[in-house]
Amino acid sequence: MKIQRNAPCPCGSGKKYKACCLKTGLRFGEEIAEDPRLIKLIEISNKIKSELLWEIKIEPIDSWMSSITSSISEKKHTIHVARKTEGYLRLALDFIHELIHAKLCEQVHVFFSSIHFVENADMNLSESIAPIINTAIDWFVEAQVAALCPDEMRQSLASDLKLSSNDTLDKQLTIDTVYARALIAACGIKWGNFEIELGGDYKRIVDTLMTIPPESPSIDNLLLLMNRLLELFTNYSVHVVRQYKMDLLEIR
């Protein structure tokens, strides 16, 4: 049965399908609206949203990956929902992931959603270490996802690990892909109970992630993990600097 126009949108926004993803061109074809797994994920999304104080804006994007930006001044989260996500369950799980970024942003520190560098930061350097920074942040977010949706996360990890096993055959992997695949492997080991053979840089990244308990999100633990990951392959470190009445990240 197709998703009905007036049914809750599978992305978890809380809006009706016709007023959300259908309106913006994100369609789900023959997917089953009554899937209890989807209903569960939407209920989890709604619970997280009820705990947030800031405004939430949904913007579909032509990408395989969803993302979030948060504005302290506007007290608003903008969740960019990936149009190319395969399957409504994965889309709903990704939406929960972004909502947890928002929750940690409000309740722990803004860096769990949006990183802003100091005014004179080298933007090329900032972009080059971004995958490392994002891996550290996602380690804490995935712990929350695992606690809320253990079965759905394990299913998603199994699919991701199958894809990443093919990527390891490619010798021209970007740093983004290397860290993303290492994060998937770490999550698979910790929350999926998968046996994964690792070597080289992948093992070094995974072992480093495992040194920080992701169930205890704090700005101190986040910075500690960022710097431990940076130490693996760079001579840089990051530090919080207070400028313009807000916390910014400085690279040294």
Short mmCIF file of C-alpha atoms in Angstrom, two decimals:
data_model
loop_
_atom_site.label_atom_id
_atom_site.label_comp_id
_atom_site.label_asym_id
_atom_site.label_seq_id
_atom_site.Cartn_x
_atom_site.Cartn_y
_atom_site.Cartn_z
CA MET A 1 0.00 0.00 0.00
CA LYS A 2 1.31 3.47 -0.87
CA ILE A 3 1.80 6.12 1.77
CA GLN A 4 -1.36 8.18 1.94
CA ARG A 5 -1.12 11.93 1.39
CA ASN A 6 -2.52 12.68 4.84
CA ALA A 7 -0.32 10.13 6.66
CA PRO A 8 2.60 11.27 8.85
CA CYS A 9 5.66 11.91 6.69
CA PRO A 10 8.23 9.07 6.91
CA CYS A 11 11.04 11.57 7.47
CA GLY A 12 9.71 12.14 10.98
CA SER A 13 9.10 15.87 10.65
CA GLY A 14 5.65 15.53 12.23
CA LYS A 15 3.96 17.02 9.19
CA LYS A 16 1.60 15.25 6.82
CA TYR A 17 3.27 13.54 3.87
CA LYS A 18 1.55 15.87 1.39
CA ALA A 19 2.81 18.97 3.21
CA CYS A 20 6.36 17.71 3.63
CA CYS A 21 8.45 15.35 1.48
CA LEU A 22 5.76 14.79 -1.19
CA LYS A 23 5.50 18.56 -1.65
CA THR A 24 9.24 18.98 -2.03
CA GLY A 25 9.68 16.08 -4.42
CA LEU A 26 10.92 13.40 -2.01
CA ARG A 27 8.69 10.42 -2.80
CA PHE A 28 8.47 6.90 -1.40
CA GLY A 29 6.68 5.08 -4.20
CA GLU A 30 5.27 1.73 -3.10
CA GLU A 31 6.64 1.82 0.45
CA ILE A 32 4.27 0.56 3.13
CA ALA A 33 2.91 3.28 5.40
CA GLU A 34 1.70 0.85 8.07
CA ASP A 35 5.13 -0.66 8.70
CA PRO A 36 5.35 -0.86 12.54
CA ARG A 37 9.08 -0.14 12.35
CA LEU A 38 8.34 3.16 10.63
CA ILE A 39 5.64 4.03 13.15
CA LYS A 40 8.13 3.36 15.96
CA LEU A 41 10.76 5.64 14.41
CA ILE A 42 8.26 8.43 13.86
CA GLU A 43 7.16 8.17 17.50
CA ILE A 44 10.80 8.43 18.60
CA SER A 45 11.30 11.46 16.35
CA ASN A 46 8.24 13.15 17.84
CA LYS A 47 9.47 12.49 21.37
CA ILE A 48 12.88 14.05 20.66
CA LYS A 49 11.23 17.06 19.01
CA SER A 50 9.04 17.56 22.06
CA GLU A 51 12.21 17.94 24.13
CA LEU A 52 13.67 20.64 21.88
CA LEU A 53 13.16 24.33 22.58
CA TRP A 54 14.42 25.78 19.30
CA GLU A 55 12.55 26.03 16.00
CA ILE A 56 13.06 23.16 13.53
CA LYS A 57 13.08 23.79 9.79
CA ILE A 58 13.14 20.97 7.20
CA GLU A 59 14.92 21.47 3.86
CA PRO A 60 15.23 18.56 1.39
CA ILE A 61 18.55 18.49 -0.49
CA ASP A 62 19.86 16.54 -3.48
CA SER A 63 22.29 14.38 -1.53
CA TRP A 64 22.79 10.87 -0.19
CA MET A 65 23.36 12.16 3.34
CA SER A 66 21.20 14.28 5.62
CA SER A 67 22.79 17.01 7.74
CA ILE A 68 21.97 19.77 10.22
CA THR A 69 22.99 23.35 10.92
CA SER A 70 22.04 25.16 14.11
CA SER A 71 21.94 28.88 14.77
CA ILE A 72 22.39 30.11 18.34
CA SER A 73 21.34 33.66 17.48
CA GLU A 74 18.13 32.54 15.78
CA LYS A 75 17.62 29.53 18.07
CA LYS A 76 16.81 27.42 15.03
CA HIS A 77 17.83 24.03 13.68
CA THR A 78 17.75 23.45 9.94
CA ILE A 79 17.68 19.77 9.02
CA HIS A 80 18.69 19.05 5.44
CA VAL A 81 16.89 15.83 4.48
CA ALA A 82 18.65 13.86 1.74
CA ARG A 83 16.42 13.25 -1.28
CA LYS A 84 18.59 10.33 -2.44
CA THR A 85 18.34 8.28 0.75
CA GLU A 86 17.32 4.73 -0.15
CA GLY A 87 14.27 3.54 1.77
CA TYR A 88 11.90 5.20 4.16
CA LEU A 89 13.27 3.38 7.22
CA ARG A 90 16.78 4.67 6.57
CA LEU A 91 15.41 8.17 6.01
CA ALA A 92 13.53 8.06 9.32
CA LEU A 93 16.62 6.75 11.13
CA ASP A 94 18.77 9.50 9.60
CA PHE A 95 16.20 12.07 10.73
CA ILE A 96 16.48 10.80 14.29
CA HIS A 97 20.26 11.09 14.00
CA GLU A 98 19.96 14.77 13.04
CA LEU A 99 17.43 15.43 15.81
CA ILE A 100 19.90 14.04 18.33
CA HIS A 101 22.48 16.50 17.01
CA ALA A 102 19.92 19.21 17.79
CA LYS A 103 19.21 17.80 21.25
CA LEU A 104 22.90 17.62 22.19
CA CYS A 105 23.37 21.11 20.78
CA GLU A 106 20.74 22.53 23.11
CA GLN A 107 21.46 20.40 26.16
CA VAL A 108 25.25 19.91 26.03
CA HIS A 109 27.08 22.23 23.62
CA VAL A 110 26.43 23.83 20.24
CA PHE A 111 29.48 22.02 18.78
CA PHE A 112 27.43 18.83 18.72
CA SER A 113 25.48 20.35 15.82
CA SER A 114 27.46 23.19 14.25
CA ILE A 115 31.15 24.03 14.44
CA HIS A 116 32.23 27.61 13.90
CA PHE A 117 35.93 28.45 13.63
CA VAL A 118 37.66 31.61 14.83
CA GLU A 119 37.59 34.62 12.52
CA ASN A 120 41.15 34.27 11.21
CA ALA A 121 41.03 30.51 10.70
CA ASP A 122 42.64 28.97 7.62
CA MET A 123 39.55 27.80 5.77
CA ASN A 124 41.46 25.23 3.69
CA LEU A 125 42.84 23.71 6.87
CA SER A 126 39.42 23.85 8.52
CA GLU A 127 37.87 21.98 5.61
CA SER A 128 40.65 19.40 5.56
CA ILE A 129 40.10 18.40 9.20
CA ALA A 130 36.30 18.61 9.03
CA PRO A 131 35.87 14.83 8.46
CA ILE A 132 37.86 14.17 11.64
CA ILE A 133 35.83 16.68 13.63
CA ASN A 134 32.54 15.29 12.32
CA THR A 135 33.58 11.71 13.14
CA ALA A 136 34.16 12.69 16.76
CA ILE A 137 30.76 14.39 16.97
CA ASP A 138 28.93 11.49 15.33
CA TRP A 139 30.45 9.00 17.77
CA PHE A 140 28.40 10.57 20.56
CA VAL A 141 25.29 10.95 18.40
CA GLU A 142 25.35 7.30 17.33
CA ALA A 143 25.37 6.25 20.98
CA GLN A 144 22.03 7.98 21.44
CA VAL A 145 20.64 6.42 18.25
CA ALA A 146 21.74 2.97 19.45
CA ALA A 147 19.96 3.47 22.78
CA LEU A 148 16.70 4.52 21.11
CA CYS A 149 16.63 2.28 18.01
CA PRO A 150 18.95 -0.71 18.60
CA ASP A 151 17.35 -3.12 16.13
CA GLU A 152 16.92 -0.56 13.36
CA MET A 153 20.47 0.69 13.83
CA ARG A 154 21.89 -2.83 13.67
CA GLN A 155 20.04 -3.44 10.41
CA SER A 156 21.35 -0.17 8.99
CA LEU A 157 24.91 -0.96 10.11
CA ALA A 158 24.77 -4.38 8.46
CA SER A 159 23.90 -2.71 5.17
CA ASP A 160 26.56 -0.01 5.60
CA LEU A 161 29.25 -2.53 6.47
CA LYS A 162 28.48 -4.50 3.34
CA LEU A 163 28.94 -1.37 1.24
CA SER A 164 32.10 -0.30 3.07
CA SER A 165 33.70 -3.71 2.50
CA ASN A 166 33.60 -2.91 -1.21
CA ASP A 167 35.09 0.54 -0.60
CA THR A 168 38.16 -0.91 1.08
CA LEU A 169 39.16 -2.34 -2.30
CA ASP A 170 39.44 1.20 -3.64
CA LYS A 171 42.94 2.59 -3.04
CA GLN A 172 41.83 6.16 -3.82
CA LEU A 173 39.50 6.70 -0.87
CA THR A 174 39.04 10.29 0.30
CA ILE A 175 39.64 11.20 3.94
CA ASP A 176 35.87 11.69 4.29
CA THR A 177 35.26 8.09 3.25
CA VAL A 178 38.05 6.66 5.40
CA TYR A 179 36.69 8.28 8.57
CA ALA A 180 33.07 7.54 7.67
CA ARG A 181 33.87 3.85 7.14
CA ALA A 182 35.91 3.70 10.34
CA LEU A 183 32.98 5.17 12.26
CA ILE A 184 30.63 2.58 10.77
CA ALA A 185 33.04 -0.18 11.77
CA ALA A 186 33.32 1.17 15.33
CA CYS A 187 29.53 1.38 15.62
CA GLY A 188 29.19 -2.12 14.18
CA ILE A 189 31.55 -3.51 16.79
CA LYS A 190 30.14 -1.60 19.76
CA TRP A 191 26.41 -1.70 19.08
CA GLY A 192 25.94 -4.27 16.34
CA ASN A 193 28.12 -6.96 17.94
CA PHE A 194 29.66 -7.64 14.55
CA GLU A 195 33.06 -9.28 14.27
CA ILE A 196 35.09 -7.04 11.98
CA GLU A 197 38.70 -7.54 10.99
CA LEU A 198 40.50 -4.23 10.85
CA GLY A 199 44.01 -3.18 9.99
CA GLY A 200 46.09 -0.10 9.25
CA ASP A 201 44.48 3.32 9.52
CA TYR A 202 40.99 1.88 10.02
CA LYS A 203 42.09 0.04 13.15
CA ARG A 204 43.88 3.12 14.52
CA ILE A 205 40.76 5.26 14.09
CA VAL A 206 38.41 2.65 15.55
CA ASP A 207 40.69 1.99 18.52
CA THR A 208 40.85 5.74 19.20
CA LEU A 209 37.05 6.08 19.09
CA MET A 210 36.76 3.27 21.60
CA THR A 211 38.88 5.19 24.14
CA ILE A 212 36.08 7.70 24.79
CA PRO A 213 32.72 6.54 26.25
CA PRO A 214 30.14 7.93 23.79
CA GLU A 215 27.35 7.50 26.31
CA SER A 216 28.79 10.48 28.21
CA PRO A 217 28.55 13.46 25.84
CA SER A 218 30.30 16.60 27.09
CA ILE A 219 32.34 19.36 25.51
CA ASP A 220 35.42 18.06 27.34
CA ASN A 221 34.99 14.52 26.01
CA LEU A 222 34.24 15.84 22.54
CA LEU A 223 37.41 17.96 22.43
CA LEU A 224 39.45 15.09 23.85
CA LEU A 225 38.25 12.76 21.11
CA MET A 226 38.74 15.37 18.39
CA ASN A 227 42.36 15.86 19.45
CA ARG A 228 43.08 12.15 19.80
CA LEU A 229 41.82 11.61 16.25
CA LEU A 230 43.80 14.58 14.98
CA GLU A 231 46.97 13.23 16.61
CA LEU A 232 46.76 10.08 14.48
CA PHE A 233 47.57 11.79 11.20
CA THR A 234 48.24 15.51 11.83
CA ASN A 235 50.26 17.83 14.03
CA TYR A 236 47.24 19.99 14.79
CA SER A 237 44.98 20.32 17.81
CA VAL A 238 41.72 22.20 18.39
CA HIS A 239 40.68 24.39 21.29
CA VAL A 240 37.61 26.36 22.35
CA VAL A 241 38.03 30.13 22.15
CA ARG A 242 35.44 32.64 23.31
CA GLN A 243 34.81 35.37 20.71
CA TYR A 244 31.82 37.59 20.04
CA LYS A 245 30.07 36.08 23.07
CA MET A 246 30.13 32.60 21.58
CA ASP A 247 32.37 29.53 21.59
CA LEU A 248 34.50 29.09 18.47
CA LEU A 249 37.03 26.43 17.49
CA GLU A 250 40.67 27.37 17.01
CA ILE A 251 43.22 25.17 15.23
CA ARG A 252 46.76 25.24 16.57
#
